[in-house]
PDB file of C-alpha atoms in Angstrom:
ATOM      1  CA  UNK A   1      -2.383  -2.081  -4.815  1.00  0.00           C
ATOM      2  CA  UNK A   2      -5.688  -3.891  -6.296  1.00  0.00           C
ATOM      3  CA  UNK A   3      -8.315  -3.166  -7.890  1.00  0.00           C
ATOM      4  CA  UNK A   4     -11.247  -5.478  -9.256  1.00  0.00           C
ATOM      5  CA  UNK A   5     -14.290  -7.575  -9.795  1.00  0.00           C
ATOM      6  CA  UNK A   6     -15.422 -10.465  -9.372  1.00  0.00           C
ATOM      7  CA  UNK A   7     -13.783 -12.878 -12.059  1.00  0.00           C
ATOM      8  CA  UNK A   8     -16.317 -13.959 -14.815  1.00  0.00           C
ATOM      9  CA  UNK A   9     -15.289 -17.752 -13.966  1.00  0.00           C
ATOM     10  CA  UNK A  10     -17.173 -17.212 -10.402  1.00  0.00           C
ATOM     11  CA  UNK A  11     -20.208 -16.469 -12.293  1.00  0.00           C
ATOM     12  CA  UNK A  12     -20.573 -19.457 -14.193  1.00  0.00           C
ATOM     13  CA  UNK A  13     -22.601 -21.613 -11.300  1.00  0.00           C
ATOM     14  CA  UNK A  14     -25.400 -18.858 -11.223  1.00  0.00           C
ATOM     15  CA  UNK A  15     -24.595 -19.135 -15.211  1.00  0.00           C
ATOM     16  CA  UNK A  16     -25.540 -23.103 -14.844  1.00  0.00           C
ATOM     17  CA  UNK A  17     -28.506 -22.523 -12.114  1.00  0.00           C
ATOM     18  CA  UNK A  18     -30.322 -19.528 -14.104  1.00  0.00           C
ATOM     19  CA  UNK A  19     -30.195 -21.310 -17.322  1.00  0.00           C
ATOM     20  CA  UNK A  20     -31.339 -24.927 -15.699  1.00  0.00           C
ATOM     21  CA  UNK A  21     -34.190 -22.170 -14.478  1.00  0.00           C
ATOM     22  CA  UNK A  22     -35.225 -20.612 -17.626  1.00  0.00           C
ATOM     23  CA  UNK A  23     -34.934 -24.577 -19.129  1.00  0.00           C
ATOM     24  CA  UNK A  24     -37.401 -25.524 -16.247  1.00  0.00           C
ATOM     25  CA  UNK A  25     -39.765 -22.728 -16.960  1.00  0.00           C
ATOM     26  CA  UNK A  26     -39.711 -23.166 -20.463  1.00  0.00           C
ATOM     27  CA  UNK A  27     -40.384 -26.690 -20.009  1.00  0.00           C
ATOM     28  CA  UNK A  28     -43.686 -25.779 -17.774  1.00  0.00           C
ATOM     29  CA  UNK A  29     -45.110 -23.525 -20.295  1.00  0.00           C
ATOM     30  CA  UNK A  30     -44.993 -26.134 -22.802  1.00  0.00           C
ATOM     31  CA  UNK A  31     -47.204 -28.516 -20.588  1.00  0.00           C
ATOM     32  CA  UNK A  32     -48.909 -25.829 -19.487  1.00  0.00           C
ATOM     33  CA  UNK A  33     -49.863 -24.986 -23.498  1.00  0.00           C
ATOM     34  CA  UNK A  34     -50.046 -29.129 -24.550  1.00  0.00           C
ATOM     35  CA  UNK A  35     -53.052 -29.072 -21.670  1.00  0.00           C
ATOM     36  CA  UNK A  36     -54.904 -26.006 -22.718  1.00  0.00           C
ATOM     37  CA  UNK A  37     -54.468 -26.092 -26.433  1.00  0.00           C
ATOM     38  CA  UNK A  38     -54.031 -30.297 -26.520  1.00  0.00           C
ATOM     39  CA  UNK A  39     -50.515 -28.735 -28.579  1.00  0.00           C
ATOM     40  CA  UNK A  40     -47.568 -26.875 -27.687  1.00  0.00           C
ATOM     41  CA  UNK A  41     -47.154 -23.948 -28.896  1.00  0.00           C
ATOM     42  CA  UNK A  42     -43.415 -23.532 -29.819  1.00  0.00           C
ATOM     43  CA  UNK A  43     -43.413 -19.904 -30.290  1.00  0.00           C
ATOM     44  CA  UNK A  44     -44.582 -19.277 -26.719  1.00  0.00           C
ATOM     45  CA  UNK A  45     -41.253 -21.544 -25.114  1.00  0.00           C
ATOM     46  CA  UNK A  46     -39.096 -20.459 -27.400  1.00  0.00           C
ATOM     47  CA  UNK A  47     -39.917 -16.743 -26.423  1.00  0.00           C
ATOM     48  CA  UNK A  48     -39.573 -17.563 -23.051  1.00  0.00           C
ATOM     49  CA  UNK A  49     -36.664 -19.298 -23.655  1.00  0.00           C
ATOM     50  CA  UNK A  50     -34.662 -16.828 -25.080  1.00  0.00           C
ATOM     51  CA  UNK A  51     -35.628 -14.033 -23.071  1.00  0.00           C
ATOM     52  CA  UNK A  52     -35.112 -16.257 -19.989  1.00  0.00           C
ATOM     53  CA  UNK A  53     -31.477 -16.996 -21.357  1.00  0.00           C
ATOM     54  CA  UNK A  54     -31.103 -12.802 -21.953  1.00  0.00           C
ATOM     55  CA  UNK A  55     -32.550 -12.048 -18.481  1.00  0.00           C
ATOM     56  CA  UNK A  56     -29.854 -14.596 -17.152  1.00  0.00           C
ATOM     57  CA  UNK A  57     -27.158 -13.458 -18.977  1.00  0.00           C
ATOM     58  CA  UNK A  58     -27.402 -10.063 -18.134  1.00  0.00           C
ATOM     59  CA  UNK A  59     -28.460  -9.768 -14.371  1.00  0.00           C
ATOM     60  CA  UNK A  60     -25.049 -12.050 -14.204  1.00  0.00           C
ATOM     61  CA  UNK A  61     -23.195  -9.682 -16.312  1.00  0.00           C
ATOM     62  CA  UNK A  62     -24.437  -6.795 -13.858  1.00  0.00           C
ATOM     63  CA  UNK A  63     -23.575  -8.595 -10.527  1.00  0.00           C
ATOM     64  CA  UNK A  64     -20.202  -8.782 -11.970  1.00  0.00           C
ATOM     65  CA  UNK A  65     -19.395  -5.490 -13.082  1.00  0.00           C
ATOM     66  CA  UNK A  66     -21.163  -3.629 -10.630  1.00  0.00           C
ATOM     67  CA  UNK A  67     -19.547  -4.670  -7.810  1.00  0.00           C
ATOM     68  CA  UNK A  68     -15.689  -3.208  -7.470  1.00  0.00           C
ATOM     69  CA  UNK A  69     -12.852  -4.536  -5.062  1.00  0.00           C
ATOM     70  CA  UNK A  70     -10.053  -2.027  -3.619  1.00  0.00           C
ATOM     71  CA  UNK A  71      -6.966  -2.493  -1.870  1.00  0.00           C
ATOM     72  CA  UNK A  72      -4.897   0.571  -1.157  1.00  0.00           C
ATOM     73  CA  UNK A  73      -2.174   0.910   1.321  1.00  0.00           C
ATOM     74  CA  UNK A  74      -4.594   2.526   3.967  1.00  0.00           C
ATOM     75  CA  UNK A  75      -8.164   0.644   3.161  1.00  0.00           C
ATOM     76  CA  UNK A  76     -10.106  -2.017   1.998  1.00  0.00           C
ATOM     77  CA  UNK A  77     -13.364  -1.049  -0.070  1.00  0.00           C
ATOM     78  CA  UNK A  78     -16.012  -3.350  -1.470  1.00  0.00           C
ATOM     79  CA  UNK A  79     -18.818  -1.412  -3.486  1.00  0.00           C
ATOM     80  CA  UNK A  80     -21.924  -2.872  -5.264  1.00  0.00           C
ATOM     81  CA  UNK A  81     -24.638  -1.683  -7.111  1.00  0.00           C
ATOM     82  CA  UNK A  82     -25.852   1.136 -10.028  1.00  0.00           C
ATOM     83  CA  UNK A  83     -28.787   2.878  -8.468  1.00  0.00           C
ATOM     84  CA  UNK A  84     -28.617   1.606  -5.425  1.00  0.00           C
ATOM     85  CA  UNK A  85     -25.211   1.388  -3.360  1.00  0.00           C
ATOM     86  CA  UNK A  86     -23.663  -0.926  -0.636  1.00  0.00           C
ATOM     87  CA  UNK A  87     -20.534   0.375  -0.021  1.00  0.00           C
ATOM     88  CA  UNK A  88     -18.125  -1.664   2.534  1.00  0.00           C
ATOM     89  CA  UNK A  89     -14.574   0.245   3.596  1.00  0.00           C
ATOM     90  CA  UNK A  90     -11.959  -0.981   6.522  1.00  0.00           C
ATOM     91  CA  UNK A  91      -9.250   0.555   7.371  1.00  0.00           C
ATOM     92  CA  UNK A  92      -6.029  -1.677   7.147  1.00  0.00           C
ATOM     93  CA  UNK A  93      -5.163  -1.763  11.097  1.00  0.00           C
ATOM     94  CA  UNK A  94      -8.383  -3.345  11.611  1.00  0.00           C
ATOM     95  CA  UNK A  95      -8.317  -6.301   9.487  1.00  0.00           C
ATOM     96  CA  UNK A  96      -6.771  -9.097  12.021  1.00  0.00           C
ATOM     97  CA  UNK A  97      -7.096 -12.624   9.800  1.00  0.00           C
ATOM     98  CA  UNK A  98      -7.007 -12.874   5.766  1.00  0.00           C
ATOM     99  CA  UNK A  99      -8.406 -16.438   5.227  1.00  0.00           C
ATOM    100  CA  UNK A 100      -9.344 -17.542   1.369  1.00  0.00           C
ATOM    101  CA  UNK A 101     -12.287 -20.232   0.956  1.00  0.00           C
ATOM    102  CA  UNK A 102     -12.344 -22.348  -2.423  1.00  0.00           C
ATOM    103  CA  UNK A 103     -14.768 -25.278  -3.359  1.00  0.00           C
ATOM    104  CA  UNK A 104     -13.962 -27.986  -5.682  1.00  0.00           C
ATOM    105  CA  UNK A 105     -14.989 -26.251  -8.401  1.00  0.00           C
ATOM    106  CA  UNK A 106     -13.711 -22.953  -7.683  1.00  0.00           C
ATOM    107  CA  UNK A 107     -10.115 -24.619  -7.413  1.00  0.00           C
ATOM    108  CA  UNK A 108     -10.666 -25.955 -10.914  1.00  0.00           C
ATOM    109  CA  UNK A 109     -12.102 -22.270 -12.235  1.00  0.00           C
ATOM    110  CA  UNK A 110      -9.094 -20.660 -10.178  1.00  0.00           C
ATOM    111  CA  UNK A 111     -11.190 -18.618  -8.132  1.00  0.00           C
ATOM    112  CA  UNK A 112     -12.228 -18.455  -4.820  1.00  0.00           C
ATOM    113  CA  UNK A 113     -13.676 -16.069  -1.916  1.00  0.00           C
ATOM    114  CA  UNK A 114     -11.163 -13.883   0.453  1.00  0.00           C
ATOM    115  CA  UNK A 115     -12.584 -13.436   3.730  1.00  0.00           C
ATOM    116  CA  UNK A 116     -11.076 -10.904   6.103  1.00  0.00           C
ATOM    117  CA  UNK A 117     -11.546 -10.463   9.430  1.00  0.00           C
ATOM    118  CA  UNK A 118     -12.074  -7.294  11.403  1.00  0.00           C
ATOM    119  CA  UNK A 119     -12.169  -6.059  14.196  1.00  0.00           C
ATOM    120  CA  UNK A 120     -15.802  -5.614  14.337  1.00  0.00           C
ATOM    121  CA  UNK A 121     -16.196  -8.916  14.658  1.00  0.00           C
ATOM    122  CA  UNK A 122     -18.614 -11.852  13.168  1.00  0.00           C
ATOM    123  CA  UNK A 123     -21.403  -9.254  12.782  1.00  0.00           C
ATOM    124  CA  UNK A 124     -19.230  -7.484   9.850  1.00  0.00           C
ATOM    125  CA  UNK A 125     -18.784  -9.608   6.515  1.00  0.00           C
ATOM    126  CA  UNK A 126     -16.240  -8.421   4.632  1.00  0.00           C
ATOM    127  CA  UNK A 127     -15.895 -10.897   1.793  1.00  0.00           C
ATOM    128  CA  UNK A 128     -13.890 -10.105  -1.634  1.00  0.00           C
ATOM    129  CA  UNK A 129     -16.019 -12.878  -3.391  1.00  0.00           C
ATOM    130  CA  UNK A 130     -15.182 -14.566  -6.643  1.00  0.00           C
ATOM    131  CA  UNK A 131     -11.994 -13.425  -7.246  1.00  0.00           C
ATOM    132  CA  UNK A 132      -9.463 -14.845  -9.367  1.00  0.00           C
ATOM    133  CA  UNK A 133      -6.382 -15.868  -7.864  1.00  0.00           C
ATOM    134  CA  UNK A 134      -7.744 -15.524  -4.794  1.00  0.00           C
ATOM    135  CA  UNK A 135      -3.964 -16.271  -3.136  1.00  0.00           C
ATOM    136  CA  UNK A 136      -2.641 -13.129  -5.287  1.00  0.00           C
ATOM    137  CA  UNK A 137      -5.367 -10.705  -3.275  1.00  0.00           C
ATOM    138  CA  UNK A 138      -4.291 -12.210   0.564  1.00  0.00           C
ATOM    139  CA  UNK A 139      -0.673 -11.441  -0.630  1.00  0.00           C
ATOM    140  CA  UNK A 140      -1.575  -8.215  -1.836  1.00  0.00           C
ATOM    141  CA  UNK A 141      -3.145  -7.310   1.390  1.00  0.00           C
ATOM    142  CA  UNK A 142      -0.342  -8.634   3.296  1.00  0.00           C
ATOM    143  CA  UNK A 143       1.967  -5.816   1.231  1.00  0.00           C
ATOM    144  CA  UNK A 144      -0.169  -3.318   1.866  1.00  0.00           C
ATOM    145  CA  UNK A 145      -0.655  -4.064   6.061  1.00  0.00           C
ATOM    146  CA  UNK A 146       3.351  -4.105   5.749  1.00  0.00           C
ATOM    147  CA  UNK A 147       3.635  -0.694   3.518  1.00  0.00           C
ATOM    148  CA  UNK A 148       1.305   0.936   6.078  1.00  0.00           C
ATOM    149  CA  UNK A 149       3.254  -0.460   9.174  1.00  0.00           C
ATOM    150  CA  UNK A 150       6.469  -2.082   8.866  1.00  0.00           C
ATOM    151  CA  UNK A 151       5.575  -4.535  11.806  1.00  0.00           C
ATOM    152  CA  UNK A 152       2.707  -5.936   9.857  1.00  0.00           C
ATOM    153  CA  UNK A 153      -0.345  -6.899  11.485  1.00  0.00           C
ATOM    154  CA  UNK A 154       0.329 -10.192  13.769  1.00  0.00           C
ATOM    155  CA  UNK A 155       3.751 -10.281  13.391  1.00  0.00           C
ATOM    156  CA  UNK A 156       7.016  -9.767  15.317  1.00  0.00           C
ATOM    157  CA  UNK A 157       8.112  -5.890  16.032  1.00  0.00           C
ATOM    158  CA  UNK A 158      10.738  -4.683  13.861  1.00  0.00           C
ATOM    159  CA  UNK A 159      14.437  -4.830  15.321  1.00  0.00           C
ATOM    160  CA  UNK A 160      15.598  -1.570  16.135  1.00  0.00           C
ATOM    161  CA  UNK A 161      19.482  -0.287  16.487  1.00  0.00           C
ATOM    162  CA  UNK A 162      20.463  -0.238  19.715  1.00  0.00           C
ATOM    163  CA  UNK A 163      23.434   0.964  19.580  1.00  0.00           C
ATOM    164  CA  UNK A 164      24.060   3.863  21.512  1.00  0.00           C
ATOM    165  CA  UNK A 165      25.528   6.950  19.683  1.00  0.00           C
ATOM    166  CA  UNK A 166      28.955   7.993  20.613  1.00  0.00           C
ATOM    167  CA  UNK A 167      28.611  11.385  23.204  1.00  0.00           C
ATOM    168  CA  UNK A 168      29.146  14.642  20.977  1.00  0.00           C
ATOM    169  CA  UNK A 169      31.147  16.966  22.474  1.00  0.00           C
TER     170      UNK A 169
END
């Protein structure tokens, strides 16, 4: 029913905070080279400039596409990592409130974080974060809860016939 990642337009902040970072750093190593040498040596902070940007770039590039959203008509399944793996999995019946959370920012960007809680209680994050559209995945799950029980979750019981069947004889 969905299947995902976090949208690249989530990623941007940590974009705008690693490269401030890397512009910080680069910054100290050219005082740190004026005061030693009495000159700063350019080579050394553009080095660490660009392989500051690179390092940057890619650990956000690997958050991103390592970690995988699923909704299918049974579960909900969050997995992260390359070497290392978190894996998070619900089943359906358990989630009891889909709630979506979106900053300023994120509202402009079109993204936002779904947060769904489960029966397990406060103890048990289970956060689809940085998703795009983020109104799109709580409908989604809302299909699914009603594919896998025509009810829903939460809402009113299905009306059935009443009718009584004419005796057979």
């Amino acid at each position: 029913m969905f299947q995902g990642h976090p949208s690249w337009r989530s990623i941007i902040s940590y974009y705008i905070k690693g490269l401030f970072g890397v512009l910080v750093i680069a910054f100290l190593v050219g005082l740190g080279t004026r005061i030693a040498n009495g000159d700063v040596d350019t080579g050394l902070v553009i080095i660490v400039a660009v392989v500051g940007v690179a390092i940057v770039i890619l650990a956000g590039f690997i958050k991103r596409i390592t970690t995988h959203y699923t909704i299918t008509n049974r579960r909900l399944h969050i997995q992260r990592g390359i070497i290392a793996r978190d894996i998070q999995e619900t089943r359906l019946e358990r989630v009891q409130n889909v709630n979506y959370n979106q900053s300023l920012l994120e509202r402009i960007l079109q993204v936002g974080d779904v947060d769904f809680d489960t029966a397990a209680g406060d103890d048990y994050n289970f956060i689809f974060a940085g998703v795009a559209d983020p109104a799109e995945v709580v409908e989604r799950v809302d299909r699914a809860t009603h594919a896998a029980s025509p009810t829903g979750l939460g809402d009113q019981p299905a009306t059935q016939a009443t009718e009584q069947q004419p005796p057979q004889a």
